Short mmCIF file of C-alpha atoms in Angstrom, two decimals:
data_model
loop_
_atom_site.label_atom_id
_atom_site.label_comp_id
_atom_site.label_asym_id
_atom_site.label_seq_id
_atom_site.Cartn_x
_atom_site.Cartn_y
_atom_site.Cartn_z
CA MET A 248 -25.36 -27.87 -88.14
CA ASP A 249 -28.33 -26.73 -86.79
CA VAL A 250 -28.36 -28.57 -83.51
CA ASN A 251 -24.73 -27.39 -83.03
CA ALA A 252 -25.72 -23.87 -83.32
CA ALA A 253 -28.68 -24.48 -80.85
CA VAL A 254 -25.99 -25.87 -78.07
CA ALA A 255 -23.53 -23.52 -78.51
CA ALA A 256 -26.18 -20.44 -77.99
CA ALA A 257 -27.81 -22.43 -74.86
CA ALA A 258 -24.50 -22.41 -73.41
CA ALA A 259 -23.75 -18.89 -74.09
CA ILE A 260 -27.13 -17.93 -72.14
CA ALA A 261 -26.41 -20.08 -69.44
CA GLY A 262 -22.81 -18.71 -68.92
CA VAL A 263 -24.41 -14.99 -69.25
CA LEU A 264 -26.57 -15.96 -66.27
CA THR A 265 -24.16 -17.34 -64.39
CA GLY A 266 -22.08 -14.55 -64.02
CA VAL A 267 -25.17 -12.16 -63.33
CA ILE A 268 -26.04 -14.20 -60.70
CA ALA A 269 -22.73 -14.45 -59.22
CA MET A 270 -22.30 -10.35 -59.28
CA LEU A 271 -25.57 -9.92 -57.76
CA ALA A 272 -24.83 -12.53 -54.76
CA PHE A 273 -21.19 -10.84 -54.55
CA ARG A 274 -22.96 -7.06 -54.42
CA TRP A 275 -25.55 -8.88 -51.43
CA SER A 276 -22.65 -10.34 -49.47
CA GLU A 277 -21.03 -6.87 -49.20
CA ARG A 278 -24.00 -5.07 -48.31
CA ASP A 279 -25.00 -7.55 -45.50
CA LEU A 280 -21.12 -6.93 -44.15
CA LYS A 281 -21.56 -3.06 -44.15
CA ARG A 282 -24.89 -3.50 -42.22
CA PRO A 283 -24.68 -3.01 -38.39
CA THR A 284 -26.31 -6.35 -36.75
CA ARG A 285 -27.31 -6.80 -33.28
CA THR A 286 -24.41 -8.65 -32.35
CA SER A 287 -21.82 -5.74 -33.41
CA LEU A 288 -23.98 -3.42 -31.86
CA HIS A 289 -22.68 -4.44 -28.59
CA THR A 290 -19.19 -5.98 -28.91
CA ASP A 291 -17.54 -2.75 -28.34
CA PRO A 292 -18.94 -0.34 -25.66
CA VAL A 293 -17.92 3.13 -25.80
CA LEU A 294 -17.70 5.42 -22.40
CA PRO A 295 -19.63 8.46 -22.53
CA PRO A 296 -17.92 11.50 -23.36
CA GLY A 297 -15.47 12.72 -20.49
CA VAL A 298 -15.89 9.58 -18.23
CA ASP A 299 -12.70 8.35 -19.30
CA THR A 300 -10.89 11.36 -18.22
CA VAL A 301 -12.73 11.46 -14.89
CA LEU A 302 -12.14 8.01 -14.08
CA SER A 303 -7.89 8.54 -14.77
CA VAL A 304 -7.86 11.64 -12.10
CA LEU A 305 -9.76 9.56 -9.67
CA ARG A 306 -7.56 8.31 -6.20
CA SER A 307 -10.25 5.29 -5.90
CA SER A 308 -9.51 2.23 -8.01
CA ALA A 309 -12.19 2.49 -10.64
CA VAL A 310 -13.73 -0.30 -13.09
CA VAL A 311 -16.16 -0.04 -15.74
CA LEU A 312 -18.17 -3.01 -16.95
CA ASP A 313 -20.74 -3.96 -19.98
CA GLU A 314 -23.98 -5.59 -19.76
CA ALA A 315 -21.95 -9.02 -20.07
CA ASP A 316 -19.76 -8.41 -17.53
CA GLY A 317 -16.68 -7.75 -19.26
CA VAL A 318 -14.36 -5.02 -17.94
CA VAL A 319 -14.26 -2.16 -20.59
CA LYS A 320 -12.15 0.05 -18.44
CA ALA A 321 -9.58 -0.13 -15.54
CA SER A 322 -7.59 1.81 -13.68
CA SER A 323 -4.09 0.94 -13.12
CA ALA A 324 -4.75 0.79 -9.09
CA ALA A 325 -7.69 -1.75 -9.82
CA TYR A 326 -4.89 -4.23 -11.45
CA ALA A 327 -2.69 -3.37 -8.58
CA LEU A 328 -5.30 -4.39 -6.14
CA GLY A 329 -5.91 -7.74 -7.57
CA LEU A 330 -9.47 -6.47 -8.40
CA VAL A 331 -9.26 -7.48 -12.17
CA ARG A 332 -7.73 -10.57 -13.55
CA GLY A 333 -7.81 -11.78 -17.29
CA GLY A 334 -10.14 -8.98 -18.66
CA LYS A 335 -13.04 -10.12 -15.73
CA LEU A 336 -13.88 -8.76 -12.24
CA ALA A 337 -12.04 -11.12 -10.09
CA VAL A 338 -13.76 -10.24 -6.42
CA GLU A 339 -17.27 -12.07 -6.35
CA PRO A 340 -19.43 -9.85 -4.22
CA MET A 341 -18.65 -6.77 -6.22
CA LEU A 342 -19.65 -8.65 -9.37
CA GLN A 343 -23.02 -9.54 -7.80
CA MET A 344 -23.06 -6.05 -6.94
CA ALA A 345 -22.47 -5.07 -10.23
CA ARG A 346 -25.19 -7.49 -11.53
CA ASP A 347 -28.08 -6.13 -8.85
CA THR A 348 -27.11 -2.36 -10.23
CA ARG A 349 -27.64 -3.28 -13.48
CA ARG A 350 -30.73 -4.99 -13.01
CA ASP A 351 -32.35 -2.39 -11.02
CA GLY A 352 -30.15 0.74 -11.10
CA GLU A 353 -29.88 1.46 -7.15
CA ILE A 354 -26.38 2.71 -6.36
CA ARG A 355 -24.80 0.19 -3.57
CA GLN A 356 -21.95 0.33 -1.36
CA VAL A 357 -20.38 -2.21 1.13
CA GLU A 358 -16.86 -2.33 3.16
CA LEU A 359 -15.41 -5.94 2.42
CA ASP A 360 -11.97 -7.42 3.92
CA LEU A 361 -10.07 -9.32 0.87
CA PRO A 362 -7.21 -11.43 1.00
CA ARG A 363 -3.81 -9.90 -0.03
CA ARG A 364 -2.38 -11.39 -3.53
CA GLY A 365 1.50 -12.61 -2.88
CA THR A 366 1.87 -12.57 0.83
CA GLY A 367 1.71 -15.94 2.85
CA ARG A 368 0.72 -13.96 6.32
CA GLY A 369 -2.72 -14.19 5.61
CA GLU A 370 -3.39 -10.39 5.68
CA ALA A 371 -6.54 -8.82 4.98
CA LEU A 372 -7.21 -5.93 2.63
CA ALA A 373 -9.96 -3.55 3.56
CA VAL A 374 -11.60 -2.10 1.18
CA SER A 375 -15.05 0.26 0.16
CA ALA A 376 -16.80 -0.40 -2.87
CA ARG A 377 -19.39 1.33 -4.45
CA VAL A 378 -21.33 0.62 -7.73
CA ALA A 379 -23.55 3.20 -9.55
CA PRO A 380 -24.65 2.70 -13.21
CA LEU A 381 -23.47 4.61 -15.90
CA GLY A 382 -25.75 4.86 -18.85
CA SER A 383 -27.99 2.42 -19.80
CA ARG A 384 -25.46 -0.42 -20.23
CA LEU A 385 -22.45 -0.04 -18.37
CA VAL A 386 -21.54 -0.19 -14.69
CA LEU A 387 -19.01 1.93 -12.73
CA LEU A 388 -17.29 0.15 -9.63
CA LEU A 389 -15.14 2.48 -7.20
CA VAL A 390 -13.01 0.68 -4.79
CA GLU A 391 -11.94 2.94 -2.00
CA ASP A 392 -8.05 0.84 -0.17
CA LEU A 393 -9.28 1.48 3.38
CA THR A 394 -6.35 -0.77 5.25
CA GLU A 395 -3.92 2.34 6.02
CA ALA A 396 -6.82 4.10 7.69
CA ARG A 397 -7.91 1.21 9.85
CA ARG A 398 -5.00 0.79 10.80
CA ILE A 399 -4.31 4.42 11.92
CA GLU A 400 -7.56 3.85 13.61
CA ALA A 401 -6.52 0.97 15.78
CA VAL A 402 -3.30 2.98 16.44
CA ARG A 403 -5.40 5.51 17.92
CA ARG A 404 -7.86 3.74 19.99
CA ASP A 405 -4.86 1.76 21.18
CA PHE A 406 -3.14 5.31 22.38
CA VAL A 407 -6.53 6.28 23.73
CA ALA A 408 -6.60 3.43 25.61
CA ASN A 409 -2.73 3.57 26.80
CA VAL A 410 -3.33 7.40 27.87
CA SER A 411 -6.58 6.50 29.62
CA HIS A 412 -4.72 3.73 32.04
CA GLU A 413 -1.82 5.89 32.16
CA LEU A 414 -3.61 8.58 33.52
CA LYS A 415 -5.86 6.60 35.71
CA THR A 416 -2.98 5.13 37.72
CA PRO A 417 -1.73 8.66 39.23
CA VAL A 418 -5.20 10.14 39.81
CA GLY A 419 -6.23 6.92 41.58
CA ALA A 420 -3.08 6.93 43.78
CA LEU A 421 -3.60 10.81 44.41
CA SER A 422 -7.34 9.80 45.60
CA LEU A 423 -6.20 6.98 48.02
CA LEU A 424 -3.59 9.15 49.58
CA SER A 425 -5.63 12.18 50.11
CA GLU A 426 -7.98 9.67 52.04
CA ALA A 427 -4.93 8.43 53.85
CA VAL A 428 -3.90 12.04 54.85
CA MET A 429 -7.61 12.59 56.13
CA ASP A 430 -7.74 9.65 58.18
CA ALA A 431 -3.96 10.29 59.71
CA SER A 432 -4.91 13.90 60.54
CA ASP A 433 -3.59 13.52 64.09
CA ASP A 434 -0.41 11.83 62.91
CA PRO A 435 2.04 14.46 61.55
CA GLU A 436 4.84 11.80 60.61
CA ALA A 437 2.05 9.84 58.38
CA VAL A 438 0.57 13.13 56.84
CA GLN A 439 3.98 14.02 56.06
CA ARG A 440 4.73 10.46 54.44
CA PHE A 441 1.59 10.24 52.17
CA ALA A 442 2.00 14.12 51.32
CA GLY A 443 5.57 12.97 50.26
CA ARG A 444 3.89 10.37 48.26
CA MET A 445 1.33 12.90 47.09
CA GLN A 446 4.10 15.28 45.54
CA ILE A 447 5.77 11.85 43.81
CA GLU A 448 2.67 11.07 42.21
CA ALA A 449 1.61 14.57 41.06
CA THR A 450 5.05 14.85 39.69
CA ARG A 451 4.14 11.83 37.70
CA LEU A 452 0.82 12.94 36.12
CA THR A 453 2.34 16.43 35.39
CA ASN A 454 5.34 14.44 33.51
CA LEU A 455 2.76 12.52 31.75
CA VAL A 456 0.55 15.35 30.54
CA GLN A 457 4.14 17.41 29.05
CA GLU A 458 5.04 14.73 27.27
CA LEU A 459 1.94 14.00 25.46
CA ILE A 460 1.89 17.45 24.56
CA ASP A 461 5.22 17.16 23.25
CA LEU A 462 4.29 13.77 21.55
CA SER A 463 1.44 15.71 19.70
CA ARG A 464 3.51 18.55 18.87
CA VAL A 465 6.47 17.12 17.50
CA GLN A 466 3.78 14.79 15.08
CA ASN A 467 2.01 17.92 14.01
CA ASP A 468 4.39 20.45 13.72
CA ASP A 469 6.92 20.72 10.86
CA PRO A 470 10.32 21.74 12.71
CA LEU A 471 12.06 22.84 9.63
CA GLU A 472 9.59 25.69 8.78
CA ASP A 473 11.57 27.62 11.71
CA ALA A 474 14.79 25.56 11.38
CA GLU A 475 17.96 27.37 12.32
CA PRO A 476 21.64 25.94 13.07
CA VAL A 477 21.94 24.76 16.86
CA ALA A 478 25.42 24.04 18.40
CA VAL A 479 25.61 20.39 19.21
CA ASP A 480 27.62 21.28 22.63
CA GLU A 481 24.79 23.86 23.72
CA LEU A 482 22.63 20.61 23.62
CA VAL A 483 24.74 18.54 25.34
CA ALA A 484 25.36 21.01 28.48
CA GLU A 485 21.62 21.61 28.53
CA ALA A 486 20.70 17.71 28.60
CA VAL A 487 23.37 17.24 31.60
CA ASP A 488 22.83 19.91 33.62
CA ARG A 489 18.79 18.47 33.27
CA CYS A 490 20.16 15.00 34.95
CA ARG A 491 22.54 16.54 37.06
CA HIS A 492 20.49 15.93 39.92
CA ALA A 493 19.56 12.66 39.90
CA ALA A 494 22.82 11.73 38.26
CA SER A 495 24.24 13.06 41.66
CA THR A 496 22.02 11.45 43.74
CA LYS A 497 23.05 8.03 42.42
CA GLN A 498 26.64 8.99 42.26
CA ILE A 499 26.52 8.91 38.72
CA THR A 500 29.53 10.24 36.40
CA MET A 501 28.54 12.11 33.50
CA ALA A 502 31.12 12.42 30.63
CA ALA A 503 30.99 14.41 27.30
CA GLY A 504 33.61 13.76 24.73
CA GLY A 505 33.67 13.59 21.14
CA ALA A 506 34.34 16.57 18.46
CA ALA A 507 33.44 19.78 19.14
CA ASP A 508 32.24 23.25 17.28
CA LEU A 509 29.46 20.58 15.19
CA SER A 510 25.85 21.75 14.48
CA VAL A 511 22.75 20.38 13.19
CA ARG A 512 19.69 22.69 12.10
CA GLY A 513 16.22 22.06 13.13
CA ASN A 514 13.98 23.34 15.77
CA ARG A 515 16.33 23.97 19.24
CA GLY A 516 13.47 23.25 21.78
CA GLN A 517 12.60 19.68 19.82
CA LEU A 518 16.43 18.54 19.74
CA ALA A 519 17.11 19.50 23.46
CA ALA A 520 14.08 17.30 24.46
CA ALA A 521 14.79 14.34 22.21
CA LEU A 522 18.63 14.45 23.60
CA GLY A 523 17.39 15.13 27.33
CA ASN A 524 15.24 12.17 26.97
CA LEU A 525 18.09 9.76 26.05
CA VAL A 526 20.52 11.15 28.70
CA GLU A 527 17.75 11.06 31.38
CA ASN A 528 17.03 7.57 30.74
CA ALA A 529 20.54 6.80 30.77
CA VAL A 530 20.66 7.86 34.11
CA ASN A 531 17.61 6.37 35.24
CA TYR A 532 18.23 3.24 33.88
CA SER A 533 22.10 2.92 35.33
CA PRO A 534 23.15 1.75 38.39
CA ALA A 535 24.53 3.90 41.15
CA ARG A 536 28.33 5.00 40.98
CA THR A 537 28.65 3.96 36.79
CA ARG A 538 29.31 6.20 34.10
CA VAL A 539 27.02 7.76 31.73
CA GLY A 540 28.81 9.44 28.42
CA ILE A 541 27.88 11.48 25.57
CA ALA A 542 29.74 11.97 22.45
CA ALA A 543 29.37 13.51 19.05
CA ARG A 544 31.18 12.95 16.08
CA ARG A 545 30.81 13.72 12.47
CA VAL A 546 30.31 11.28 9.61
CA THR A 547 30.19 11.06 6.27
CA ALA A 548 26.96 10.17 4.33
CA PRO A 549 25.82 9.74 0.69
CA GLY A 550 23.52 12.96 0.78
CA GLY A 551 25.76 15.09 2.83
CA ASP A 552 27.78 14.99 6.34
CA MET A 553 25.84 13.64 9.44
CA ILE A 554 26.00 14.82 13.09
CA GLU A 555 25.73 11.48 15.41
CA ILE A 556 25.15 11.89 19.33
CA ALA A 557 25.64 8.79 21.27
CA VAL A 558 24.42 8.38 24.53
CA THR A 559 25.81 5.19 26.67
CA ASP A 560 25.45 3.62 29.67
CA GLN A 561 26.39 0.89 32.04
CA GLY A 562 23.00 -0.58 32.47
CA ILE A 563 21.57 -3.83 32.52
CA GLY A 564 21.19 -3.72 28.63
CA ILE A 565 17.99 -4.82 26.71
CA SER A 566 17.26 -7.85 25.10
CA ASP A 567 16.97 -8.51 21.45
CA LYS A 568 12.99 -9.23 21.53
CA ASP A 569 12.87 -5.90 23.64
CA LYS A 570 14.92 -3.75 21.43
CA GLU A 571 12.41 -4.09 18.23
CA ARG A 572 9.66 -2.20 20.48
CA ILE A 573 11.05 0.36 22.60
CA PHE A 574 10.44 3.09 20.48
CA GLU A 575 6.74 2.61 20.69
CA ARG A 576 4.66 4.71 22.60
CA PHE A 577 3.87 3.35 26.43
CA TYR A 578 5.91 0.26 26.04
CA ARG A 579 8.23 -0.23 28.79
CA VAL A 580 11.12 -2.96 28.62
CA ASP A 581 10.72 -3.53 32.67
CA PRO A 582 6.91 -1.59 33.80
CA ALA A 583 7.83 -1.94 37.35
CA ARG A 584 11.16 -0.07 37.28
CA SER A 585 10.01 2.49 35.00
CA ARG A 586 7.39 3.47 37.57
CA ALA A 587 9.92 3.04 40.43
CA THR A 588 11.89 6.08 38.27
CA GLY A 589 8.78 8.04 37.05
CA GLY A 590 9.00 6.55 33.14
CA THR A 591 6.05 7.56 31.12
CA GLY A 592 6.78 5.13 28.43
CA LEU A 593 6.68 7.87 26.00
CA GLY A 594 10.32 9.18 26.17
CA LEU A 595 11.69 7.40 23.45
CA ALA A 596 8.61 7.60 21.13
CA ILE A 597 9.51 11.13 21.11
CA VAL A 598 12.95 10.91 20.01
CA LYS A 599 12.12 8.69 17.47
CA HIS A 600 9.53 11.48 15.98
CA VAL A 601 11.88 14.56 16.45
CA ALA A 602 14.78 12.39 14.56
CA ALA A 603 12.53 11.56 11.48
CA SER A 604 10.97 15.10 11.28
CA HIS A 605 14.76 16.32 11.44
CA GLY A 606 15.52 13.95 8.38
CA GLY A 607 17.29 11.54 10.67
CA GLU A 608 17.07 8.58 12.85
CA VAL A 609 17.98 7.27 15.96
CA THR A 610 19.13 3.83 16.87
CA VAL A 611 20.26 1.39 19.73
CA TRP A 612 22.67 -0.70 20.19
CA SER A 613 22.64 -2.86 23.17
CA SER A 614 23.80 -6.21 25.22
CA GLU A 615 22.61 -7.54 28.61
CA GLY A 616 24.78 -6.98 31.29
CA GLN A 617 26.99 -4.53 29.50
CA GLY A 618 24.96 -1.67 28.67
CA SER A 619 23.11 0.52 25.88
CA THR A 620 24.11 3.35 23.04
CA PHE A 621 21.13 5.28 21.39
CA THR A 622 22.71 6.99 18.60
CA LEU A 623 20.77 10.41 17.35
CA ARG A 624 21.86 11.11 13.91
CA LEU A 625 20.62 13.97 12.38
CA PRO A 626 21.75 16.00 9.06
CA GLU A 627 24.83 18.73 9.65
CA ALA A 628 23.95 22.33 9.15
CA GLY A 629 25.77 23.88 6.04
CA ALA A 630 27.06 20.21 5.20
CA ALA A 631 28.12 21.50 1.49
CA ARG A 632 29.89 24.22 2.77
CA ASP A 633 31.99 22.14 5.30
CA ARG A 634 32.60 19.45 2.80
CA ALA A 635 33.95 21.72 0.68
CA HIS A 636 36.23 23.10 3.60
CA HIS A 637 37.10 19.18 4.45
CA GLY A 638 38.24 18.70 0.79
CA SER A 639 40.46 21.89 0.73
CA THR A 640 42.25 21.37 4.15
CA GLY A 641 42.58 17.48 3.56
CA GLY A 642 40.91 17.35 7.55
CA GLY A 643 42.50 18.64 9.93
CA ALA A 644 42.72 19.49 13.63
CA HIS A 645 39.29 20.87 13.16
CA HIS A 646 38.15 17.30 12.47
CA ARG A 647 39.71 15.69 15.83
CA SER A 648 37.78 14.70 18.66
CA ALA A 649 38.77 15.82 22.01
CA GLY A 650 39.97 12.57 23.14
CA GLY A 651 42.73 12.74 19.83
CA GLY A 652 40.68 10.38 17.81
CA GLU A 653 39.55 11.28 14.15
CA SER A 654 35.99 11.85 14.73
CA GLY A 655 35.30 12.76 11.16
CA ARG A 656 36.28 9.05 10.08
CA SER A 657 33.06 6.38 10.08
CA ARG A 658 34.76 3.01 11.74
CA SER A 659 33.52 -0.16 11.21
CA MET A 660 32.33 -1.60 14.82
CA SER A 661 31.93 -5.53 16.09
CA PRO A 662 28.61 -6.18 16.93
CA ASP A 663 30.03 -7.47 20.64
CA ALA A 664 31.43 -4.01 21.21
CA PRO A 665 30.04 -0.74 22.59
CA PRO A 666 30.37 2.11 20.00
CA TYR A 667 32.27 5.08 20.51
CA GLU A 668 34.58 4.06 23.26
CA GLU A 669 37.78 5.81 21.95
CA SER A 670 35.75 9.28 21.64
CA LEU A 671 35.60 8.92 25.63
CA SER A 672 39.42 7.98 25.96
CA ALA A 673 39.87 11.60 27.66
CA PRO A 674 35.94 12.94 28.61
CA GLU A 675 35.26 15.89 29.94
CA VAL A 676 33.93 14.66 33.56
CA LEU A 677 30.88 16.79 34.52
CA PRO A 678 30.02 16.58 38.15
#
């Protein structure tokens, strides 16, 4: 009996001790979990106050890296450029810059050419990367996309080179002709011939300088700041009058047709220059005893009625490969013919810029051996008012062309047939 009691007492004491030990172990583990460790101090870096706000308004792509090269913060632009993938900085040169800056604290900057993602053309993405320390453990990477700036710089260099070449040609010709005049001072007939050539080269030089000024003006000015309603009939008459002498010399008939009483809104001088360039090109590149037609009509568009002014010639036409480049500055389909006609290669570039700045466009239809049609498409002045009037009247004589066709109705045209043919069925022939 005494032995059994002793065993029971020992078991009870052992149970109490086990419970106490278990409770103490549980309390100790809870305290350990709450105590910060070396690892937990570095798993979730915190940006310095205000940095997140500043990064959100920067135009540059921003990436913040921690001491383990992990991405703490990255802007949407950084993801769009492909700088960050899978939570890591994907550009090795930038990653190495970040490591060097983290080691010595120096700010580094470099320009890189990166391959574009998702394009099979091998185009390079030009960027400028700048790395700086951010606090004691973080590194800030700012990346600026320079691709567009480099493209503009290349265009500027090409433009300057082309201008220099085009200016050098007439200036060199004038120098040589002046020497020829001096050598032929005792030959009145030669002097007169050389003087005539000098006058041609001087005119070409003057035209080139003027077109450079015009191109600079249409690129820098906003024509809609001082916009006014401009009658299309007046623009056509001015363009025809500008080319009347050249057309009569080649016995070219100029015919104006289409709808009357149309108007567009914009800068009158720029619009007159654009249409004048189209008509002048049509006359210059048309064979003798042919016809140049100018037709205007109203077409319906989702954003409001548009006015189309088409200039059609019966020249040799333009090949498909040249049609893609004819609106480039200084590009000529036939350089020898352009110099013979006094062309500078800037006329169609001016037309393109004028059309774009007025909210329109210029297009070309051409077939080799059949001629070309350039169409200037511009928003109509007061289009909303005209649409309301059209709806109330049902479309009457106001929308009918001079040739009897309904110009306000858009028609589908075959790619093998020149547009606006019916608009000139009964034209006003201008001598």
